[in-house]
Amino acid sequence: MHHDFIDKYSNLDSPVHRIDSRVKIVFFFSLILICVSTPIYHIRAFFLYFLILIAILTISKIPILHVLRKSLVIIPFVLIIALFIPFTETSETVFRFNDSPDLMMNRWLLFWNVLVKAFISIITLILLNSVTRFDDTLKSLSAFRFPIVLINMLSFFYRYIFVIIDEAERMQRALVSRLFRGRSLIHAKVIGDLLAILFLRSYERGERVYLAMCARGWDGQLLIVDKKPLILKDSAALIIGLAALLLIRLWSV
Amino acid sequence: MHIPDGFLSGGINAAGFAVSAGVISLALAKAKKKLEDRYIPLIGVTAAFIFAAQMVNFPVAGGTSGHFLGAALAAMLLGPLTGCLIISIVLIVQCLGFADGGITALGTNIFNMGVIGCFSGYYIFTGLRKLLPKNPAVNITAVSISAWMSVVLASVFCSLELAFSGITPLKLVLPAMAGIHAIIGVGEAFITAAVVSLVMKYRPDVMDFNRSYSNTGLISGVKL
Amino acid sequence: MIPVIQIEHLSYTYPDGTKALHDISLRIDSGERVGIIGANGAGKSTLILHFNGLLQGEGKVIIDGIPLEKKTLKTIRRKIGLVFQNPDDQLFCPSVYDDIAFAPRNMGLNESEVRDIAEDCLKRVGLLDNSKRGSYHLSWGEKRRASIAAVLAMRPEILVLDEPVSGLDPRGKREIVELLKSIGGTQVMITHDLDRLKSMADRAVVMNKGRIIADDETANILSNQTLLYKAGLI
């Protein structure tokens, strides 16, 4: 089996891919934060955020279909929660939305507001993992005082997730080829047994990995994350990117 | 139950981050003290297992489907704090790798599914075990009830946060969320019970409540 | 000359009560290439896990004249390069390069020294172009070679391999055999592959049910059909 569904296209070569991953993380996270904090009636601002994303998408040569396909997995769930909004009387809500008082008058505006922000954020995250290798993203988190132990655990996660999914798929194929059709609750026992075996195999793999680490001289030192200073080009990209975001945000106050 | 960006108010997001960061640092500090370095690969790999297990879908009324959460399971197998770490890792990857759950709502999502899911699952289970007679059948019932409760409670907190952010009135979102998760929780209960009973049969030593952390039996139990 | 591996009266029982090793004594000299053969469950993997103290049973294990105990563990683990059977257990880092660099980093070398060693090892196993890839994306044969490179990066004095050619296609097996020949030095390997045993080892140790039942030149062992039958190898 071949999986690359976390960071597909992150191995492409483009000006965006070549930027230091720390810069990309700061920029994309800032974009989400700034977007979420933008008042909804500044429709131009949202249009500009979106334009920035399209520009990055074009420069980085990521197929737009990939981003749309990946976002389609998430958006239906967003819609389900959002659909609570327009069909609610304003007076019924417990608290006021922190945005602005007159917004409460128009539930459809709030609906639109939430959807646009969620959509831009989802596209931003998908873009981030399409232009940055996932292990680079993890390592870069250490620059933001993210605990190294947790980064190490995440690295083990990333290393073994596909191995375990493959194992699960092989087991599932073995079930299906013996005419198993797990569509009802009665079959939960079978699925549970399968997961139990999968858990034990994973657990024992965790133990063997520990042995393999010891065999190669591990003495509790965590995987090292090398911290290189940012090169001029990356710092410039970061400053220009953040300045653009701030300008859009301030302009729409 | 993964809340996206843009839904929650800034205050709730900040509170979610504060509480979750607190619990995670507590778990990591505990891990440093109590657990040994052998748990670092173990937690990573077990989190990958929970992620894979969450890909199991089961049908829920009305054509929708729910998936396994695994918070109660992780807590019962490896303890509530370790469980929190595991669920946090899963949620961080789902957010960064799949845009499932927003980055601004990450703290809140970790709070609902990790903190509430693991602690409620674990303590309802240990509480029931103390109250009820000790035999395997009762044990499994206790596992099922606490797994069901953990999912429902997590969804209750999720509704509270949405309501307090002014997205929707509580009287609408609470019954809807809790109702659908009461059904999803049945699947969760069945699967958790099946996994726990089989693990208890084959490797009782790995179950959290059968093991003290000072016990070094972990690695010596490896069979090759 | 002192032996590089000396094992005296080693016995080991798993916590669940399974007796895995009974009174094993074994002596391996520097430069020897030794094959350990035997049926599944004969105790081969359990035995080699004792070489660097990953398992500790009753009896004596002396590596290069140093008795294995808690305070010598670190020294001994540097001398023994253990290649696990399943490369997925061995390669635990997000990228191939990180895996190769793991041991040198543990030895406290600085990043440029680490890079030199890693590139040298990757070149020796022919994977230099794959260093940035994740191990998950490698083929089984590439994973096997990457595992060997990861262990070579420790500059071990003794290379111990658990079924280095299992699960590979004929070309993959040939590549591993040639690679091991080019590496040289003391090598101990577990294998089921009697066809390739002669080209990989000069001496063979036959295990059955936790005991060593024969220890001789490879050619003699391979011609003893009764012995091989008894050990469940044919």
XYZ file of C-alpha atoms in Angstrom:
711
model
C 0.000 0.000 0.000
C 1.064 3.512 -0.574
C -0.122 6.369 1.567
C 0.884 9.960 1.440
C -2.362 11.505 2.445
C -0.953 13.730 5.171
C 1.490 15.785 3.151
C 0.907 14.965 -0.479
C 2.751 17.366 -2.832
C 5.044 18.552 -0.028
C 7.989 17.132 -1.971
C 7.430 19.385 -4.975
C 10.004 22.028 -5.715
C 8.756 25.606 -5.829
C 9.700 28.963 -4.293
C 7.051 28.321 -1.612
C 8.330 24.832 -0.838
C 11.863 26.162 -0.455
C 10.919 28.688 2.248
C 11.929 27.662 5.799
C 9.115 25.719 7.412
C 9.141 27.938 10.514
C 8.318 30.937 8.337
C 5.470 29.069 6.684
C 4.026 28.005 10.034
C 4.101 31.534 11.437
C 2.580 32.967 8.274
C -0.226 30.444 7.880
C -1.132 30.461 11.576
C -1.174 34.273 11.545
C -3.402 34.227 8.505
C -5.912 32.042 10.353
C -5.766 34.136 13.520
C -6.148 37.415 11.643
C -8.901 36.041 9.451
C -10.874 34.735 12.429
C -10.571 38.107 14.170
C -11.680 40.163 11.154
C -15.175 41.661 11.531
C -17.536 40.098 9.041
C -18.737 43.237 7.247
C -15.261 43.733 5.785
C -15.969 41.442 2.918
C -13.062 42.893 0.954
C -10.620 41.631 3.597
C -11.861 38.051 3.253
C -11.629 38.392 -0.488
C -7.990 39.489 -0.118
C -7.117 36.634 2.278
C -8.542 34.281 -0.270
C -6.557 35.961 -3.023
C -3.338 35.450 -1.017
C -4.140 31.744 -0.715
C -4.813 31.485 -4.450
C -1.504 33.232 -5.176
C 0.419 30.826 -2.931
C -1.418 27.910 -4.494
C -0.412 29.056 -7.976
C 3.236 29.705 -7.133
C 3.578 26.392 -5.320
C 2.140 24.418 -8.283
C -0.249 22.509 -6.004
C -3.211 21.228 -8.066
C -6.297 23.130 -6.962
C -8.311 19.929 -7.208
C -6.186 18.361 -4.482
C -6.957 21.196 -2.080
C -10.665 21.126 -2.917
C -10.861 17.359 -2.589
C -9.136 17.416 0.774
C -11.375 20.230 2.016
C -14.508 18.390 0.889
C -13.857 15.736 3.531
C -14.199 18.337 6.276
C -16.682 20.899 4.967
C -19.877 18.819 5.271
C -19.306 18.580 9.030
C -18.724 22.317 9.238
C -22.001 22.871 7.391
C -23.920 20.646 9.773
C -22.817 22.679 12.793
C -23.276 25.962 10.939
C -26.847 25.089 9.960
C -27.856 25.612 13.570
C -27.234 29.309 13.116
C -29.723 30.747 10.583
C -32.705 28.910 12.029
C -32.294 30.354 15.502
C -34.039 33.385 16.913
C -31.488 35.933 18.099
C -33.167 36.302 21.451
C -32.697 32.593 22.110
C -28.908 32.599 22.166
C -27.297 32.480 25.562
C -24.522 34.919 24.864
C -23.760 37.495 22.282
C -21.247 36.698 19.650
C -18.118 38.649 20.425
C -18.123 40.209 17.022
C -20.493 43.158 17.012
C -23.943 43.904 18.447
C -25.729 44.596 15.191
C -24.567 41.265 13.870
C -26.928 39.552 16.251
C -29.756 41.095 14.256
C -28.889 39.055 11.258
C -28.388 35.334 11.750
C -27.693 34.811 8.059
C -24.785 37.219 8.279
C -23.403 35.236 11.218
C -23.897 32.025 9.255
C -21.944 33.435 6.351
C -19.293 34.822 8.701
C -18.657 31.459 10.366
C -18.597 29.579 7.073
C -16.166 31.952 5.360
C -13.780 31.926 8.294
C -13.925 28.150 8.612
C -13.426 27.706 4.869
C -10.417 30.044 4.662
C -8.859 28.377 7.699
C -9.363 24.897 6.277
C -7.812 25.875 2.948
C -4.920 27.510 4.812
C -4.168 24.367 6.823
C -4.385 22.177 3.727
C -2.047 24.534 1.919
C 0.393 24.408 4.840
C 0.622 20.625 4.769
C 0.853 20.621 0.972
C 3.897 22.905 0.883
C 5.691 21.649 4.007
C 6.795 18.095 4.733
C 4.968 16.940 7.828
C 8.127 15.984 9.688
C 9.521 19.452 8.986
C 6.354 20.988 10.384
C 6.745 18.901 13.528
C 10.418 19.758 13.969
C 9.720 23.446 13.404
C 7.214 23.471 16.241
C 10.182 23.352 18.620
C 11.051 26.901 17.565
C 7.788 27.988 19.214
C 8.573 26.386 22.567
C 6.406 23.411 21.800
C 7.594 20.625 24.183
C 10.311 18.481 22.543
C 8.938 15.319 24.178
C 5.621 15.890 22.457
C 7.385 16.527 19.128
C 9.190 13.222 19.569
C 5.930 11.428 20.261
C 4.396 13.088 17.195
C 7.377 11.922 15.109
C 6.807 8.342 16.219
C 3.146 8.793 15.387
C 3.991 10.027 11.904
C 6.484 7.216 11.352
C 4.079 4.437 12.301
C 0.643 5.681 11.313
C 0.828 4.213 7.811
C 2.380 0.985 9.008
C -0.551 0.530 11.380
C -3.158 1.539 8.823
C -1.643 -1.013 6.419
C -1.846 -3.632 9.119
C -5.489 -2.708 9.759
C -6.247 -2.896 6.042
C -4.653 -6.319 5.740
C -6.706 -7.570 8.677
C -9.846 -6.052 7.227
C -9.162 -7.710 3.865
C -8.765 -11.018 5.662
C -12.163 -10.462 7.272
C -13.871 -9.440 4.053
C -12.421 -12.390 2.152
C -14.071 -14.618 4.707
C -17.387 -12.977 3.814
C -17.565 -10.575 6.735
C -19.752 -7.511 6.229
C -19.398 -5.211 9.174
C -22.472 -3.077 8.812
C -24.350 -3.713 11.991
C -23.792 -3.342 15.683
C -23.669 -7.100 16.183
C -20.431 -7.005 14.285
C -18.965 -4.507 16.717
C -17.574 -7.472 18.628
C -15.625 -8.602 15.565
C -14.373 -5.080 14.917
C -13.490 -4.781 18.581
C -11.488 -7.997 18.463
C -9.689 -6.759 15.371
C -8.874 -3.490 17.094
C -7.707 -5.338 20.204
C -5.239 -7.347 18.139
C -4.217 -4.162 16.355
C -3.679 -2.472 19.713
C -1.553 -5.319 21.039
C 0.512 -5.389 17.868
C 0.981 -1.614 18.055
C 1.853 -1.780 21.736
C 4.384 -4.532 21.168
C 5.784 -2.612 18.228
C 6.251 0.335 20.573
C 8.217 -1.955 22.873
C 10.364 -3.279 20.009
C 11.050 0.240 18.777
C 12.301 1.058 22.249
C 14.620 -1.953 22.085
C 15.866 -0.842 18.667
C 16.590 2.603 20.066
C 18.530 1.139 22.989
C 20.477 -1.081 20.625
C 21.661 2.044 18.873
C 22.978 3.683 21.985
C 19.914 5.617 23.138
C 20.316 6.946 26.643
C 17.121 8.936 26.974
C 18.336 11.866 24.887
C 15.507 13.012 22.677
C 15.768 13.247 18.934
C 17.723 16.365 18.186
C 16.092 19.233 16.391
C 18.761 21.359 14.763
C 18.105 25.046 14.976
C 19.479 26.960 12.058
C 19.127 30.739 11.978
C 16.771 32.038 9.302
C 18.478 33.101 6.091
C 17.846 36.595 4.757
C 15.449 35.479 2.026
C 13.240 33.621 4.513
C 13.168 36.532 6.968
C 12.231 38.869 4.135
C 9.435 36.545 3.027
C 8.134 36.429 6.593
C 8.189 40.212 7.038
C 6.479 40.875 3.704
C 3.858 38.196 4.362
C 2.999 39.419 7.854
C 2.992 43.052 6.725
C 0.516 42.210 3.973
C -1.785 40.452 6.443
C -1.596 43.299 8.955
C -2.266 45.903 6.272
C -5.390 44.094 5.128
C -6.557 43.712 8.705
C -5.895 47.335 9.708
C -7.394 48.665 6.532
C -10.617 46.851 7.344
C -11.012 48.158 10.906
C -17.109 16.822 17.285
C -14.074 18.533 15.771
C -14.896 22.251 16.033
C -13.495 24.278 13.095
C -11.960 27.752 13.143
C -14.359 30.672 13.263
C -17.067 29.074 15.397
C -15.954 29.740 18.926
C -15.509 33.076 20.671
C -11.987 34.234 21.468
C -12.515 33.791 25.205
C -13.558 30.172 24.911
C -10.668 29.395 22.584
C -8.218 31.018 24.991
C -9.679 29.118 27.942
C -9.554 25.881 25.962
C -5.885 26.415 25.172
C -5.061 27.325 28.764
C -6.722 24.254 30.268
C -5.416 21.834 27.634
C -1.877 23.198 27.775
C -2.021 22.838 31.557
C -3.172 19.232 31.415
C -0.625 18.341 28.708
C 2.262 19.875 30.638
C 1.073 18.067 33.757
C 0.994 14.822 31.787
C 4.460 15.462 30.362
C 5.867 16.391 33.772
C 4.340 13.227 35.253
C 5.716 11.269 32.308
C 9.173 12.629 32.998
C 8.978 11.672 36.635
C 7.004 8.466 36.700
C 7.168 6.948 33.289
C 10.453 6.110 31.728
C 11.801 7.081 28.340
C 10.482 3.810 26.958
C 7.034 5.400 26.974
C 7.958 7.997 24.358
C 7.862 5.596 21.380
C 5.037 3.681 23.033
C 2.780 6.739 23.326
C 3.519 7.785 19.732
C 2.744 4.346 18.350
C -0.364 3.922 20.506
C -1.617 7.312 19.314
C -1.158 6.078 15.752
C -3.261 3.058 16.711
C -6.066 5.282 18.063
C -5.934 7.332 14.847
C -6.271 4.163 12.775
C -9.077 2.940 15.030
C -10.920 6.221 14.481
C -11.146 5.339 10.803
C -13.666 2.648 11.750
C -17.071 4.023 10.853
C -20.389 2.698 11.989
C -23.830 3.681 10.749
C -25.989 5.956 12.882
C -29.700 6.608 12.370
C -30.586 8.833 9.416
C -27.895 7.671 7.039
C -25.063 9.439 8.824
C -22.169 7.597 10.342
C -20.199 8.032 13.501
C -16.688 7.030 14.203
C -14.867 5.588 17.145
C -13.328 8.164 19.497
C -11.092 6.009 21.658
C -10.561 8.436 24.541
C -12.051 6.122 27.166
C -10.141 3.207 25.650
C -6.801 5.029 25.716
C -7.418 6.118 29.310
C -8.371 2.633 30.483
C -5.419 1.040 28.732
C -2.705 3.517 29.668
C -4.112 5.824 32.336
C -6.026 9.133 32.061
C -3.039 11.480 31.726
C -1.274 9.292 29.168
C -4.653 8.930 27.454
C -4.891 12.728 27.243
C -1.469 12.877 25.630
C -2.474 10.233 23.115
C -5.736 11.944 22.146
C -3.945 15.317 21.964
C -1.410 13.863 19.535
C -4.224 12.464 17.398
C -6.031 15.834 17.403
C -2.872 17.803 16.599
C -2.228 15.582 13.572
C -5.878 15.769 12.489
C -5.703 19.561 12.688
C -2.297 20.095 11.038
C -2.450 17.215 8.597
C -6.110 17.098 7.613
C -7.590 20.479 8.637
C -10.020 18.430 10.734
C -10.698 20.748 13.662
C -9.444 24.329 13.603
C -6.114 25.582 14.846
C -7.745 28.278 17.002
C -10.163 25.669 18.365
C -7.429 23.070 18.938
C -7.242 23.740 22.680
C -11.002 23.423 23.038
C -11.101 20.232 20.956
C -8.322 18.722 23.099
C -10.292 19.731 26.177
C -13.531 18.089 24.984
C -12.214 14.869 23.530
C -8.925 14.501 25.385
C -9.431 15.875 28.868
C -13.185 15.287 29.282
C -13.173 12.087 27.200
C -10.271 10.460 29.016
C -10.918 11.612 32.562
C -14.657 10.908 32.496
C -14.107 7.518 30.867
C -11.406 6.564 33.340
C -12.960 7.793 36.578
C -16.484 6.615 35.816
C -14.926 3.224 35.155
C -12.817 3.098 38.304
C -15.791 4.426 40.312
C -18.100 1.738 38.977
C -15.481 -0.908 39.659
C -15.325 0.133 43.278
C -19.115 0.114 43.667
C -19.930 -3.071 41.806
C -19.018 -6.667 42.589
C -15.806 -7.823 40.984
C -16.420 -10.281 38.199
C -15.541 -10.173 34.501
C -19.093 -9.625 33.210
C -19.663 -6.680 35.541
C -16.266 -5.328 34.603
C -17.141 -5.280 30.926
C -20.468 -3.592 31.654
C -18.586 -0.922 33.572
C -16.249 -0.477 30.608
C -19.213 -0.058 28.248
C -21.029 2.429 30.442
C -17.973 4.609 30.940
C -17.099 4.547 27.225
C -20.653 5.627 26.394
C -20.586 8.349 29.034
C -17.245 9.690 27.846
C -18.560 10.283 24.331
C -21.821 11.844 25.522
C -20.063 14.086 28.036
C -17.562 15.270 25.435
C -20.468 16.197 23.139
C -22.210 18.014 25.999
C -19.155 20.186 26.537
C -18.954 20.767 22.794
C -22.581 22.022 22.771
C -21.941 24.248 25.780
C -19.012 25.902 24.017
C -21.005 26.457 20.825
C -23.899 27.902 22.816
C -21.694 30.187 24.900
C -20.087 31.475 21.705
C -23.512 32.647 20.565
C -23.628 30.238 17.648
C -26.824 28.563 18.678
C -29.139 28.333 21.705
C -28.311 25.626 24.181
C -31.820 24.176 24.119
C -31.365 23.405 20.428
C -27.755 22.252 20.204
C -27.578 20.255 23.426
C -30.325 17.717 22.661
C -29.129 17.453 19.058
C -25.467 16.845 19.924
C -26.075 14.693 22.981
C -28.775 12.755 21.119
C -26.608 11.841 18.161
C -23.683 11.004 20.417
C -25.875 8.859 22.635
C -26.285 6.688 19.538
C -22.634 6.929 18.451
C -21.717 6.106 22.057
C -23.339 2.676 21.730
C -20.825 1.761 19.037
C -18.077 3.241 21.175
C -19.236 1.158 24.149
C -19.352 -2.108 22.178
C -15.938 -1.610 20.614
C -14.254 -0.413 23.806
C -15.671 -3.384 25.709
C -14.491 -5.831 23.056
C -10.983 -4.351 22.939
C -10.614 -4.169 26.714
C -11.847 -7.724 27.282
C -9.449 -9.162 24.722
C -6.492 -7.142 26.009
C -7.308 -8.288 29.548
C -7.230 -11.861 28.303
C -3.945 -11.704 26.348
C -1.878 -9.018 28.030
C -3.419 -8.171 31.403
C -0.076 -6.641 32.339
C -0.517 -3.685 29.968
C -3.855 -2.555 31.405
C -3.379 0.595 33.427
C -5.261 -0.553 36.504
C -3.316 -3.822 36.640
C 0.058 -2.197 36.495
C 2.076 0.072 38.669
C 4.482 2.366 36.886
C 7.422 1.283 38.994
C 6.931 -2.234 37.667
C 9.632 -2.989 35.118
C 7.778 -5.929 33.661
C 6.964 -3.995 30.517
C 9.893 -4.724 28.274
C 10.686 -8.109 29.699
C 7.231 -9.063 28.479
C 8.291 -8.675 24.869
C 8.019 -11.926 22.976
C 9.934 -12.269 19.791
C 43.357 -14.089 21.557
C 40.219 -13.193 23.494
C 36.933 -14.097 21.818
C 34.688 -11.193 20.733
C 31.581 -12.967 21.985
C 31.758 -15.400 24.852
C 28.604 -16.845 26.386
C 28.670 -19.242 29.309
C 25.752 -21.296 30.593
C 23.092 -18.826 29.557
C 19.456 -19.653 30.334
C 16.430 -17.457 29.877
C 12.751 -17.834 30.761
C 10.091 -15.392 29.568
C 7.890 -13.792 32.239
C 4.968 -15.960 31.157
C 7.034 -19.068 31.983
C 8.142 -20.067 28.473
C 11.678 -21.472 28.637
C 13.487 -19.917 25.715
C 17.152 -20.734 26.313
C 18.712 -23.682 28.131
C 22.337 -23.566 29.191
C 23.792 -21.959 26.074
C 27.568 -21.677 25.738
C 29.074 -20.097 22.655
C 32.403 -18.580 21.658
C 32.909 -16.435 18.566
C 36.323 -15.120 17.554
C 37.204 -11.905 15.802
C 36.624 -11.947 12.040
C 34.403 -15.028 12.104
C 31.214 -15.154 10.083
C 28.733 -17.311 11.978
C 25.246 -18.362 10.929
C 22.694 -19.283 13.582
C 20.090 -21.612 12.117
C 17.081 -23.358 13.568
C 13.307 -23.673 13.272
C 10.874 -20.947 14.372
C 10.809 -20.717 18.144
C 14.216 -22.354 18.564
C 15.446 -19.351 20.560
C 17.665 -17.696 17.944
C 16.285 -14.162 18.306
C 16.161 -14.484 22.085
C 19.831 -15.461 22.062
C 21.044 -12.487 20.035
C 19.043 -10.055 22.183
C 21.346 -11.157 25.006
C 24.450 -10.077 23.099
C 23.883 -6.421 23.963
C 21.817 -6.873 27.097
C 18.378 -6.105 25.669
C 17.390 -9.273 27.461
C 19.283 -10.461 30.492
C 19.085 -14.091 31.538
C 21.086 -16.232 33.920
C 24.643 -16.932 32.916
C 27.594 -14.946 31.640
C 27.842 -12.778 28.531
C 31.305 -11.380 27.816
C 31.799 -9.104 24.822
C 35.352 -8.362 23.714
C 36.612 -9.274 27.181
C 34.085 -7.030 28.963
C 31.464 -8.806 31.081
C 27.956 -7.519 30.403
C 26.518 -5.704 33.388
C 24.652 -2.492 34.012
C 27.668 -0.202 33.952
C 29.192 -1.739 30.812
C 25.910 -1.713 28.900
C 26.680 1.480 27.019
C 30.158 0.354 25.924
C 28.870 -3.020 24.824
C 25.938 -1.604 22.886
C 28.414 0.442 20.861
C 30.414 -2.657 20.000
C 27.424 -4.722 18.886
C 25.489 -3.553 15.856
C 22.151 -5.314 16.017
C 20.007 -5.341 12.866
C 16.441 -6.331 13.745
C 14.372 -8.713 11.696
C 11.644 -6.227 10.844
C 13.032 -2.994 9.366
C 9.822 -1.259 10.392
C 10.869 -1.747 14.017
C 14.397 -0.669 13.305
C 13.720 2.468 11.309
C 11.718 4.592 13.700
C 12.578 8.108 12.539
C 10.503 10.249 10.177
C 13.225 10.266 7.501
C 15.966 7.857 6.430
C 18.641 10.432 7.190
C 17.425 10.930 10.757
C 17.519 7.187 11.279
C 21.109 6.872 10.104
C 22.051 9.919 12.182
C 20.358 8.558 15.308
C 23.289 6.546 16.661
C 26.043 9.099 15.853
C 23.933 11.804 17.510
C 23.604 9.583 20.570
C 27.376 9.348 20.642
C 27.458 13.111 20.995
C 29.072 13.933 17.657
C 28.426 17.355 16.166
C 26.124 17.787 13.175
C 28.861 17.997 10.528
C 30.547 14.814 11.801
C 27.122 13.176 11.896
C 26.515 14.213 8.295
C 29.834 12.776 7.131
C 29.156 9.431 8.788
C 25.564 9.299 7.579
C 26.489 10.076 3.980
C 29.290 7.520 4.040
C 26.956 4.799 5.380
C 24.197 5.671 2.928
C 26.690 5.499 0.080
C 27.891 2.077 1.189
C 24.375 0.648 1.039
C 23.493 2.587 -2.114
C 20.772 4.790 -0.630
C 22.380 8.226 -0.765
C 19.657 9.558 -3.067
C 16.928 8.421 -0.688
C 18.149 10.133 2.458
C 15.316 12.685 2.627
C 12.549 10.184 2.054
C 10.466 8.698 4.825
C 11.308 5.063 5.552
C 7.683 4.238 4.993
C 8.084 4.934 1.293
C 11.046 2.593 0.781
C 10.769 -0.897 -0.671
C 11.395 -3.841 1.636
C 14.907 -4.345 0.241
C 15.710 -0.641 0.627
C 14.396 -0.723 4.184
C 16.659 -3.664 4.936
C 19.675 -1.830 3.543
C 18.710 1.330 5.423
C 18.549 -0.719 8.658
C 22.045 -2.005 8.016
C 23.274 1.532 7.299
C 21.651 2.770 10.518
C 23.624 0.179 12.462
C 26.876 0.720 10.512
C 26.693 4.362 11.551
C 27.594 3.233 15.082
C 30.857 1.766 13.692
C 30.184 -1.490 15.528
C 32.905 -4.100 15.923
C 30.462 -6.963 15.600
C 27.512 -7.000 13.242
C 24.576 -9.135 14.404
C 21.702 -9.610 11.972
C 18.312 -11.226 12.515
C 17.244 -12.858 9.239
C 18.859 -10.310 6.930
C 17.565 -11.892 3.701
C 14.060 -12.937 4.730
C 11.188 -11.580 2.690
C 13.401 -10.365 -0.140
C 13.274 -11.320 -3.806
C 16.339 -13.151 -5.219
C 17.969 -9.938 -6.402
C 17.397 -8.302 -3.023
C 18.939 -11.317 -1.301
C 21.945 -11.213 -3.605
C 22.422 -7.507 -2.892
C 22.361 -8.090 0.869
C 24.807 -11.009 0.611
C 27.212 -8.878 -1.426
C 26.774 -5.921 0.906
C 27.593 -8.021 3.963
C 30.630 -9.463 2.206
C 31.894 -5.951 1.411
C 31.378 -4.825 5.015
C 33.457 -7.682 6.425
C 34.499 -7.960 10.078
C 32.866 -10.214 12.641
C 29.331 -11.112 11.600
C 26.681 -13.206 13.316
C 23.440 -13.793 11.503
C 20.240 -15.689 12.002
C 18.885 -17.227 8.821
C 16.503 -19.799 7.412
C 18.072 -19.568 3.996
C 20.267 -22.660 3.743
C 21.002 -21.957 0.053
C 22.790 -18.749 0.916
C 24.265 -19.859 4.208
C 27.496 -21.028 2.620
C 28.161 -17.669 0.977
C 27.304 -15.765 4.152
C 28.888 -17.798 6.948
C 31.895 -20.059 7.391
C 30.568 -21.565 10.571
C 27.042 -22.596 11.502
C 25.407 -23.012 14.905
C 22.251 -25.131 14.929
C 19.632 -24.417 17.607
C 16.644 -26.500 18.586
C 14.191 -25.884 21.435
C 16.437 -23.425 23.215
C 19.635 -25.470 22.988
C 22.633 -25.530 20.678
C 22.617 -28.977 19.090
C 25.495 -28.540 16.652
C 28.324 -26.078 15.955
C 30.625 -26.755 13.004
C 31.880 -25.555 9.634
C 28.987 -24.593 7.391
C 29.811 -27.258 4.787
C 29.741 -30.035 7.390
C 26.435 -28.863 8.855
C 24.806 -28.582 5.440
C 25.825 -32.122 4.482
C 24.379 -33.628 7.663
C 20.811 -34.342 6.560
C 19.800 -36.107 9.795
C 20.837 -33.081 11.840
C 19.001 -30.635 9.589
C 15.886 -32.799 9.693
C 16.012 -32.983 13.478
C 16.348 -29.193 13.693
C 13.323 -28.762 11.466
C 15.281 -27.108 8.678
C 14.383 -29.491 5.850
